[in-house]
mmCIF file of C-alpha atoms in Angstrom:
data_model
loop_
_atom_site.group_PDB
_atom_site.id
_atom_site.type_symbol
_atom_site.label_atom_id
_atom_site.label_comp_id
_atom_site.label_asym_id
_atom_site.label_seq_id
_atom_site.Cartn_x
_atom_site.Cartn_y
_atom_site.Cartn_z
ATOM 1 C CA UNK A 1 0.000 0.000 0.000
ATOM 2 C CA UNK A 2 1.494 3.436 -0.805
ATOM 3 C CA UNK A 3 2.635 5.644 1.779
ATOM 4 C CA UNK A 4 1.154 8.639 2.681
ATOM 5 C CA UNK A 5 2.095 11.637 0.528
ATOM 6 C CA UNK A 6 4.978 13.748 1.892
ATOM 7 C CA UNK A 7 6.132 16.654 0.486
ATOM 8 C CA UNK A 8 9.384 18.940 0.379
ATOM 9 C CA UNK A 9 10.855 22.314 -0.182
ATOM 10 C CA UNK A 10 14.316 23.415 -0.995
ATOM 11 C CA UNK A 11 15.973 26.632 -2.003
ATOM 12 C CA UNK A 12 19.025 28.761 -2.839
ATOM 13 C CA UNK A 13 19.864 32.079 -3.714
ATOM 14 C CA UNK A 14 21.979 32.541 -7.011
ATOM 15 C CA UNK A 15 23.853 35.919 -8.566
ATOM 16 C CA UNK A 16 22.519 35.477 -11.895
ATOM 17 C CA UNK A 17 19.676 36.792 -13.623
ATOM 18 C CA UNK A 18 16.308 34.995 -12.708
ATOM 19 C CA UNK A 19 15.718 34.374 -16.509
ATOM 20 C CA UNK A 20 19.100 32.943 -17.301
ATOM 21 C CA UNK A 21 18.786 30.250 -14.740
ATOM 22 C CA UNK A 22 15.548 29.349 -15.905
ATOM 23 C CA UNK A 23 17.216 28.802 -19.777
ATOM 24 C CA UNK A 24 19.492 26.598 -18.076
ATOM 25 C CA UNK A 25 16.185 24.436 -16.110
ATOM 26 C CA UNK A 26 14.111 24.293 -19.347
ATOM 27 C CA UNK A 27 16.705 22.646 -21.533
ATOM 28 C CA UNK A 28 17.071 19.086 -19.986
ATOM 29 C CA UNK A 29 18.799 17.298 -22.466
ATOM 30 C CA UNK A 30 21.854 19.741 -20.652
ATOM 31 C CA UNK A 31 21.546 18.205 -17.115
ATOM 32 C CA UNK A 32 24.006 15.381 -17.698
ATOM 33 C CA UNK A 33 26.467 18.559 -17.359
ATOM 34 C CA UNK A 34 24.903 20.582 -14.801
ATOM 35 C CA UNK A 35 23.275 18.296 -12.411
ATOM 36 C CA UNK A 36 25.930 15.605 -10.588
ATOM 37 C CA UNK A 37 23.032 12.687 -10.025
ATOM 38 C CA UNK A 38 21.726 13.449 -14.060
ATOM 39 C CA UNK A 39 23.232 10.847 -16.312
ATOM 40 C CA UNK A 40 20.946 10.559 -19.479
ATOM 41 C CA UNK A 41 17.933 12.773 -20.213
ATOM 42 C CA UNK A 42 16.376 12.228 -23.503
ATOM 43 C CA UNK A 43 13.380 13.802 -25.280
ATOM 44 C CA UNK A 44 10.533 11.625 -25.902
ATOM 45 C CA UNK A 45 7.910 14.269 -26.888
ATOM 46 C CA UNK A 46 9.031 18.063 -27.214
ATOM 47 C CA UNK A 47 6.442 21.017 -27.782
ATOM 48 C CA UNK A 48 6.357 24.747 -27.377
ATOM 49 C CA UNK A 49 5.275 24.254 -23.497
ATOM 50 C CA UNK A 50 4.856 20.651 -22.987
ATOM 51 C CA UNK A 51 7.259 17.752 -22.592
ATOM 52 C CA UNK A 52 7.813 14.429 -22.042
ATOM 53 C CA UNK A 53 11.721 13.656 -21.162
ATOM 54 C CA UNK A 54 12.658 10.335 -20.038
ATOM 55 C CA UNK A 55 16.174 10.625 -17.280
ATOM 56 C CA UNK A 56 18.147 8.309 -15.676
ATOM 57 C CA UNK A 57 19.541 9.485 -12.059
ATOM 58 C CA UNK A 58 21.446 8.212 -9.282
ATOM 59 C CA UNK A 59 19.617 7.704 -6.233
ATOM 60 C CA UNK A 60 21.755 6.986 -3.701
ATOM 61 C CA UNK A 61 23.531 3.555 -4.277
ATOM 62 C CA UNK A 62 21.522 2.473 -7.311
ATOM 63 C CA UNK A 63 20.518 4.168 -10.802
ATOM 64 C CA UNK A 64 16.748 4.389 -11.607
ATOM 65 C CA UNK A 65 14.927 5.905 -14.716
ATOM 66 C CA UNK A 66 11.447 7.344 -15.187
ATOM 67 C CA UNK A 67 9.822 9.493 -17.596
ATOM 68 C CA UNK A 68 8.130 12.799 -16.671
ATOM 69 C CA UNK A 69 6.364 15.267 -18.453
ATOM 70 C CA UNK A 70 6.895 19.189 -17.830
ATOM 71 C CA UNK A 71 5.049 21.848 -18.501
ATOM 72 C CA UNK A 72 7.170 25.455 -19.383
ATOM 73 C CA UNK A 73 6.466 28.394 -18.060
ATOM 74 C CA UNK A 74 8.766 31.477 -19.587
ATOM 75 C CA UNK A 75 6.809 34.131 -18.255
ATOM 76 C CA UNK A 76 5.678 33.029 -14.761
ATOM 77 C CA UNK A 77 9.536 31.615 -14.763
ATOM 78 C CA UNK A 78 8.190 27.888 -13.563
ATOM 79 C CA UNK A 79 8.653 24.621 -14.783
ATOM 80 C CA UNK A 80 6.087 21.880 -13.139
ATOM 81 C CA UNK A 81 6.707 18.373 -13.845
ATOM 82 C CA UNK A 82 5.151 15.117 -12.984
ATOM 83 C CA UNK A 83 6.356 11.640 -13.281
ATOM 84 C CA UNK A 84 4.130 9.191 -15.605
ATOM 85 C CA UNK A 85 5.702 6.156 -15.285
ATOM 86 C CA UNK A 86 7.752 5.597 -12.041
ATOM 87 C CA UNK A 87 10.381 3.240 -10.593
ATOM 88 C CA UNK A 88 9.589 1.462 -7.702
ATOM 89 C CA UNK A 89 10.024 2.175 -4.569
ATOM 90 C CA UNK A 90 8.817 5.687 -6.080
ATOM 91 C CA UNK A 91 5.156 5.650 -6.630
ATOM 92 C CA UNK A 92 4.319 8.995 -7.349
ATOM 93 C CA UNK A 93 6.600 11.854 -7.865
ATOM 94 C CA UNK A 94 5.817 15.292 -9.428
ATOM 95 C CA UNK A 95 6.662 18.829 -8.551
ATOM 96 C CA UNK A 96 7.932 22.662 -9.155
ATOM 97 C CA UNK A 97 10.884 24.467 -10.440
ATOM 98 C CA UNK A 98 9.889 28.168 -9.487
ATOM 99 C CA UNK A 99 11.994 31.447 -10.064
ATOM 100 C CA UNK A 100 11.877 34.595 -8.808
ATOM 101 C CA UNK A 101 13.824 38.011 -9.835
ATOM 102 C CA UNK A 102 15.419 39.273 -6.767
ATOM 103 C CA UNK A 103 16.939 43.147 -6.623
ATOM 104 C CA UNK A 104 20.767 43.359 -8.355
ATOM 105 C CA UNK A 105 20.479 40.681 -10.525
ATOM 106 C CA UNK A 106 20.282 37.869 -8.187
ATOM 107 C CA UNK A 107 17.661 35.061 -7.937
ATOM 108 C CA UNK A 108 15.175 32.840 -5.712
ATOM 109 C CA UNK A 109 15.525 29.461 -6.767
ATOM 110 C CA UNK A 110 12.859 26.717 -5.031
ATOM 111 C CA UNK A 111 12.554 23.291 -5.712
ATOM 112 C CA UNK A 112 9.202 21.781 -4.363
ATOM 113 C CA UNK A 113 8.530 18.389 -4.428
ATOM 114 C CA UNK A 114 5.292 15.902 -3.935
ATOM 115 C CA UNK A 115 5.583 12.349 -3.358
ATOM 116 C CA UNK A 116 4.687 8.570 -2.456
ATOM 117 C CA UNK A 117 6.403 5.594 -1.631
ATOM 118 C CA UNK A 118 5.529 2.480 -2.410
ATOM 119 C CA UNK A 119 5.101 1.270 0.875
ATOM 120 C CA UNK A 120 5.723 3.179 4.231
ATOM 121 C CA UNK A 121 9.287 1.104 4.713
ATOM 122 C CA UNK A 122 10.465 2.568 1.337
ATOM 123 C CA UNK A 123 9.505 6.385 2.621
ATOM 124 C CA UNK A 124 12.680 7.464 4.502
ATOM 125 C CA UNK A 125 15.033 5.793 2.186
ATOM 126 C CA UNK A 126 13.044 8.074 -0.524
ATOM 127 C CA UNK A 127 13.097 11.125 2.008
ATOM 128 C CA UNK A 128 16.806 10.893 1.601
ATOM 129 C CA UNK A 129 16.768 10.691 -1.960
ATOM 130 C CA UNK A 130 14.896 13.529 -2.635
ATOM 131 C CA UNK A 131 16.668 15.525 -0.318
ATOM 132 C CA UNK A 132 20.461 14.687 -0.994
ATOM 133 C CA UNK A 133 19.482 15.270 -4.839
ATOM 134 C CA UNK A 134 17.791 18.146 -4.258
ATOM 135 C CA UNK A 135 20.763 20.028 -2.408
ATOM 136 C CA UNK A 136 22.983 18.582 -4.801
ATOM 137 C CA UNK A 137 21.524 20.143 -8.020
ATOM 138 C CA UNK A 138 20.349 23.543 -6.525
ATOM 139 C CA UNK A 139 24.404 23.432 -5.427
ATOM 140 C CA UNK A 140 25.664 22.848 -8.310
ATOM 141 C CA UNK A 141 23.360 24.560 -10.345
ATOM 142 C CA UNK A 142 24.505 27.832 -8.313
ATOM 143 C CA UNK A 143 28.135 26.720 -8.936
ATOM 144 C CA UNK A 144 27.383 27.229 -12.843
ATOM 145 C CA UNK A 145 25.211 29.665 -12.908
ATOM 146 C CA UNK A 146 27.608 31.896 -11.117
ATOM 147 C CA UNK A 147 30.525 30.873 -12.312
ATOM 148 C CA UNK A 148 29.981 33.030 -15.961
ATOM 149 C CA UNK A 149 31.981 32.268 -18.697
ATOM 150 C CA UNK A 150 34.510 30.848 -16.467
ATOM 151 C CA UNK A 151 33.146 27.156 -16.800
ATOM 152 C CA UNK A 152 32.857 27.636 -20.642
ATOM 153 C CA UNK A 153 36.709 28.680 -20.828
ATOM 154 C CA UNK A 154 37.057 25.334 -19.046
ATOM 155 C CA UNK A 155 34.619 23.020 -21.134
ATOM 156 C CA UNK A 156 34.909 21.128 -24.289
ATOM 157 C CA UNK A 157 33.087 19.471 -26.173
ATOM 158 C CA UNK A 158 34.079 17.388 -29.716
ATOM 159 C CA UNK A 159 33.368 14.467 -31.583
ATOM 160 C CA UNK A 160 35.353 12.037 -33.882
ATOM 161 C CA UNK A 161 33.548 9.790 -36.460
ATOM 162 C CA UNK A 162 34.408 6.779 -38.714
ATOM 163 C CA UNK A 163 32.029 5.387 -41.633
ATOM 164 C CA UNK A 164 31.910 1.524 -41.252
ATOM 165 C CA UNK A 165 30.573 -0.707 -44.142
ATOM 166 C CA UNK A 166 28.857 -3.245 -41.567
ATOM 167 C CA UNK A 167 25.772 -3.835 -39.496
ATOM 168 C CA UNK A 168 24.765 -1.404 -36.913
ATOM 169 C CA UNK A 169 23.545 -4.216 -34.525
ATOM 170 C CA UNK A 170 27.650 -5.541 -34.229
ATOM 171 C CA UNK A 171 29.019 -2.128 -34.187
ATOM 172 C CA UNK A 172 26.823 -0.917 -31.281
ATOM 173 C CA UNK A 173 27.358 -4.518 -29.901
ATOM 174 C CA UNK A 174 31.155 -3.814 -30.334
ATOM 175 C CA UNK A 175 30.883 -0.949 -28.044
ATOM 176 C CA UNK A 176 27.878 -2.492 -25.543
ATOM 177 C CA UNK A 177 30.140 -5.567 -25.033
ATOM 178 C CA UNK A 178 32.638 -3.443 -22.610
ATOM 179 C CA UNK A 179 33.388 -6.767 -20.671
ATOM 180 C CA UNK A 180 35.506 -8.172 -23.836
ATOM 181 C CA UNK A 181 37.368 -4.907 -23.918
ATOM 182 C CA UNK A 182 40.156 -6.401 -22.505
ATOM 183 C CA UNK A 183 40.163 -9.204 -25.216
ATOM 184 C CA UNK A 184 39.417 -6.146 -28.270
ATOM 185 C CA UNK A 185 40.823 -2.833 -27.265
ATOM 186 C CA UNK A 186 44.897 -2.524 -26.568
ATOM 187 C CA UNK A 187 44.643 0.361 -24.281
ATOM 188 C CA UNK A 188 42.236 -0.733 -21.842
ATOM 189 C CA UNK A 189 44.226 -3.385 -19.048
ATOM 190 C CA UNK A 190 40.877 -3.759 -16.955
ATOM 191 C CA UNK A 191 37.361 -4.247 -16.821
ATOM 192 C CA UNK A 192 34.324 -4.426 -14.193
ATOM 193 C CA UNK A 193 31.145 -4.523 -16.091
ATOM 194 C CA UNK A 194 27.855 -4.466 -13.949
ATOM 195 C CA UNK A 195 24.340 -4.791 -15.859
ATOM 196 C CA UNK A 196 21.456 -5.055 -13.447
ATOM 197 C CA UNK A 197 18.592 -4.439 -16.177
ATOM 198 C CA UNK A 198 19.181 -4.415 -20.128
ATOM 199 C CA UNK A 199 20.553 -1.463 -20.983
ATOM 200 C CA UNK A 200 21.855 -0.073 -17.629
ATOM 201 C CA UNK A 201 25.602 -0.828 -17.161
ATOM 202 C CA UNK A 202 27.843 0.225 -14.706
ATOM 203 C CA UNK A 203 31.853 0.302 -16.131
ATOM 204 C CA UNK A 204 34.783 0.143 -14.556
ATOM 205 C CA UNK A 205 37.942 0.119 -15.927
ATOM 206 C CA UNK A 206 41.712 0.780 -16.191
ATOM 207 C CA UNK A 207 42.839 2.655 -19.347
ATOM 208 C CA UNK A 208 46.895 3.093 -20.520
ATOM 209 C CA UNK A 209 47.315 6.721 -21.937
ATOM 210 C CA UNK A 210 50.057 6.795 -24.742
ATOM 211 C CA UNK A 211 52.735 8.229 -22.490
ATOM 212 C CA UNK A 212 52.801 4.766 -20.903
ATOM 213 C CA UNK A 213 50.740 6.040 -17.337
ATOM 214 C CA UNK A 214 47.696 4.220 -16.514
ATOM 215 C CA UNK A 215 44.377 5.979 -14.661
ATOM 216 C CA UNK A 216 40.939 4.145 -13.349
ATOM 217 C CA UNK A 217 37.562 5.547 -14.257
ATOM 218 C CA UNK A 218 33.990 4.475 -13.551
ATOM 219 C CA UNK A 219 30.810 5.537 -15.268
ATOM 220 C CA UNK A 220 27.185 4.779 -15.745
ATOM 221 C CA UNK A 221 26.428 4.097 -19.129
ATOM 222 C CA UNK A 222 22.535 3.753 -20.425
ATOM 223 C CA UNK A 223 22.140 2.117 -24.159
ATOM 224 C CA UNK A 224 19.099 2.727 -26.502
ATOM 225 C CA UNK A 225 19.827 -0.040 -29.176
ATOM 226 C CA UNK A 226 20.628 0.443 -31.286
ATOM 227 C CA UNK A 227 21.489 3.641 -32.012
ATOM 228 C CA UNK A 228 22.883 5.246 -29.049
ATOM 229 C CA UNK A 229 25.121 4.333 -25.334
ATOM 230 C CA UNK A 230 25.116 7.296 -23.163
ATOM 231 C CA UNK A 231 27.167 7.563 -20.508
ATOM 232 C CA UNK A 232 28.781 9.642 -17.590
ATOM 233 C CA UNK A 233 31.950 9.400 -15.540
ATOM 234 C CA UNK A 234 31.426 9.257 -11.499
ATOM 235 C CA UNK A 235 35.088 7.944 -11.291
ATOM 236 C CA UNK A 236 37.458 10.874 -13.052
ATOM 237 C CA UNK A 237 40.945 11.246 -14.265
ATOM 238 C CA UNK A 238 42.659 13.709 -11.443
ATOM 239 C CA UNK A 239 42.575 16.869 -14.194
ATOM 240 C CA UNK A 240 38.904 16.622 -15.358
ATOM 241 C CA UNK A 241 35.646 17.683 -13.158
ATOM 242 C CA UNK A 242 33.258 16.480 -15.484
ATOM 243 C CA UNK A 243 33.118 13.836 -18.450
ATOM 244 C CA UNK A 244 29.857 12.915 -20.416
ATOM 245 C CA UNK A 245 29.237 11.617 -23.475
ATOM 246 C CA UNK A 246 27.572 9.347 -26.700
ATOM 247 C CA UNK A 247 28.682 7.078 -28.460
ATOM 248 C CA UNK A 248 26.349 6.988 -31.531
ATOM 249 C CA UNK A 249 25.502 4.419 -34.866
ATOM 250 C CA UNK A 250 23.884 4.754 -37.815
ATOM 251 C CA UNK A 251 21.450 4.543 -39.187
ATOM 252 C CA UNK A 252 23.211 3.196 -42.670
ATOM 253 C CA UNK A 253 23.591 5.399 -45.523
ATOM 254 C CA UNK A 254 21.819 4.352 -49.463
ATOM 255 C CA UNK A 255 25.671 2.347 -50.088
ATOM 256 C CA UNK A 256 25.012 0.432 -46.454
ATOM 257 C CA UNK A 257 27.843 2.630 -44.420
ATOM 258 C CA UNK A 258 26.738 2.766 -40.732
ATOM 259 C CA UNK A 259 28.781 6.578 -39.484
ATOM 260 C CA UNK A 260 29.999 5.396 -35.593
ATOM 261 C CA UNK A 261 30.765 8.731 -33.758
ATOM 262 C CA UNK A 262 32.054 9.241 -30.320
ATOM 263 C CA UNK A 263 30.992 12.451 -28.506
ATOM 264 C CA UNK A 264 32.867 13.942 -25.277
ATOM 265 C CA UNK A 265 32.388 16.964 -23.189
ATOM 266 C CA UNK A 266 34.452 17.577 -20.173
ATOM 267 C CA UNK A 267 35.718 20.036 -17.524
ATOM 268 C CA UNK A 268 39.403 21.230 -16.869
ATOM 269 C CA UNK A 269 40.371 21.350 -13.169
ATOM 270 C CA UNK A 270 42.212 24.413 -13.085
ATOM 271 C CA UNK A 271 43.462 23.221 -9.217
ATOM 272 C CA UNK A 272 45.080 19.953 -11.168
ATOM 273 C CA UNK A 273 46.674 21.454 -14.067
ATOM 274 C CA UNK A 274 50.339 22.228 -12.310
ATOM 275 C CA UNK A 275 50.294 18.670 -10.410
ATOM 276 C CA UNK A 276 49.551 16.801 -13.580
ATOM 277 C CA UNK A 277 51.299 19.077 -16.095
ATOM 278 C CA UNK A 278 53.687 21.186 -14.856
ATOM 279 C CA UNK A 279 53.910 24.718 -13.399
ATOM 280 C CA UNK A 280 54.074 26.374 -17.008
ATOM 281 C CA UNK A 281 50.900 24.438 -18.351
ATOM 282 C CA UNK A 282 47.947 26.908 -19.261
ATOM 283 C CA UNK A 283 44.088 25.741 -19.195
ATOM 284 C CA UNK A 284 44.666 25.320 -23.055
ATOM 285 C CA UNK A 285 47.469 22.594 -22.165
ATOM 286 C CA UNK A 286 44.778 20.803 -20.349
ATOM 287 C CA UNK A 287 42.499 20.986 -22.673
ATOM 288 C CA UNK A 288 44.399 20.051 -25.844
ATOM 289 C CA UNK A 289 45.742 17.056 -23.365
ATOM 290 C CA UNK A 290 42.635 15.610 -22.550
ATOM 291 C CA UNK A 291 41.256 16.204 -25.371
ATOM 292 C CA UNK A 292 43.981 14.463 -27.137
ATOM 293 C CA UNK A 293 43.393 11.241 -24.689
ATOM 294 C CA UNK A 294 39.848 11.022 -25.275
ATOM 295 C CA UNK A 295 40.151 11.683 -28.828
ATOM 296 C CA UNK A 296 43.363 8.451 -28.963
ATOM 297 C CA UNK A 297 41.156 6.357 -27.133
ATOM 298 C CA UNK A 298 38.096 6.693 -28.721
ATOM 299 C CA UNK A 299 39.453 6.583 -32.545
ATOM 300 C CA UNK A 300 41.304 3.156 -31.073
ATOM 301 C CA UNK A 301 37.711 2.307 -30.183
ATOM 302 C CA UNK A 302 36.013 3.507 -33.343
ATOM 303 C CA UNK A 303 38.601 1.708 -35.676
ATOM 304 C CA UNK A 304 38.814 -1.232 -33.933
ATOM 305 C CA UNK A 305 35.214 -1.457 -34.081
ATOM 306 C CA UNK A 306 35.135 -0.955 -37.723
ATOM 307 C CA UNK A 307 37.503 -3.635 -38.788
ATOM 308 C CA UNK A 308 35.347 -5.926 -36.522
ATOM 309 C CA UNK A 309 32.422 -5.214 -38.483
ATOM 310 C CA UNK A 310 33.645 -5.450 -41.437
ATOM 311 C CA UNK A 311 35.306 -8.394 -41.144
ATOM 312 C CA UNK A 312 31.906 -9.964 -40.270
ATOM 313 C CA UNK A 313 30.491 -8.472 -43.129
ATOM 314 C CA UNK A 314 33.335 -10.109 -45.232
ATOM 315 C CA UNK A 315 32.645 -13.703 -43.541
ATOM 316 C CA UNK A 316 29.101 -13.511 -43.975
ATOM 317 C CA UNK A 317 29.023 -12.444 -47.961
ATOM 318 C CA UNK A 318 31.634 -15.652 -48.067
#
């Protein structure tokens, strides 16, 4: 039986312009790089003022998914958004993003939320959710909204793309298949691959950068077959704040190329930048660095990918 509803209310004052931090609320397909518990948000219906966005969130030890739609409010500066279909132990979610102008530029920020567990056990373990996520994005999205152009200067994003003459099912299987990476891919010396549901993959791995050095990361990775794996680091490289990304295939082309792409955005450290590249390195140096990692790693990825492929192609017209 379903708890009894509870709601919450959580707020923050920000330095920026009531309407600018409402641009950054209404586009959600952004959060993965604003909010830290955001991994995946994806349109399912889009409109003028209504929504439907499907996300995929950490909630405290585990990753859960729902779909919610929002209706937009420029003027009134509010976004209110319900959940349609729910994970359990959630059974009813929905809510406010709310705005207000304050004097000098600044900003009232409130996050209200309305809920029900599934069951009265499941409540406080929810309460906890709600609120830990709650202070967590209202932090951080203070952190960015304040922070300018500053972040920007910091942030990159690119993307590097090979055509493959295969099928997109093995190329996306290629990359889904992260526990034979140590089997397929040179640079990567480890793998821990955790898939509770279909689709919802937890990777952790060791990676050896060309310089001979070797770093650990871990990310949450969600894949839409199959077309798309998104994912987002929780475990980072010591000079990066932030790494999302997509790796994306297909669909094929009227000659039956499949395009494979790779698509990163990340964060400098400026704090990091001396320790892991000397005391002359710029934020550019870090930039073009990690960049050039990423960019190594992923074309290893891409091409490796694309001679598997194609090799099965071969076999198969044999």
């Amino acid at each position: 039986m379903p708890s009894e509803p509870h709601e919450s209310a959580h707020e923050i004052e920000i330095e920026a312009e009531a309407e600018a931090v409402y641009r950054m609320l209404a586009h959600a397909e952004k959060w993965p790089q604003l909010f830290p518990p955001t991994i995946h948000a994806d349109h399912v219906e889009r409109g003028e003022r209504e929504e439907r966005i499907r996300i995929w969130a950490t909630a405290g030890d585990t990753v859960k998914n729902w779909t919610s739609h929002r209706s937009l409010d420029p003027e009134r500066l509010r976004i209110r958004f319900r959940q349609e279909v729910n994970t359990p132990p959630v059974a009813q979610m929905g809510g406010t993003w709310q705005i207000d102008a304050l004097p000098a530029g600044r900003s009232l920020v409130r996050l209200l939320h309305d809920y029900r567990a599934v069951d009265a056990e499941s409540l406080p373990w929810l309460d906890d959710v709600v609120d830990r996520n709650s202070r967590s994005e209202l932090a951080s999205l203070k952190a960015v909204a304040e922070s300018g152009t500053a972040v920007a200067e910091l942030t990159c994003s690119f993307e590097d793309s090979v055509r493959i003459r295969g099928d997109v099912g093995v190329v996306y299987d290629f990359v889904n298949r992260a526990d034979l990476w140590t089997e397929r891919l040179p640079h990567v010396l480890r793998v821990r691959l955790e898939e509770p549901e279909p689709g919802l993959q937890t990777l952790e791995m060791d990676t050896m950068a060309k310089d001979g050095t070797s770093h650990t990361t871990k990310s949450h990775r969600v894949g839409l077959a199959p077309h798309r794996i998104a994912y987002k680091q929780i475990t980072l490289p010591a000079l990066i704040s932030l790494h999302t990304g997509h790796w994306t295939f297909g669909p094929a082309d009227e000659r039956g190329d499949v395009t494979a792409s790779s698509q990163h955005t990340f964060t400098v450290r400026t704090d990091a930048i001396e320790k892991v590249l000397g005391s002359d390195a710029t934020v550019q140096d870090a930039v073009d660095h990690v960049r050039t990692a990423l960019s190594t790693n992923s074309l290893a990825t891409l091409a490796l990918a694309k001679a598997h492929a194609e090799g099965l192609a071969v076999d198969s017209r044999s």
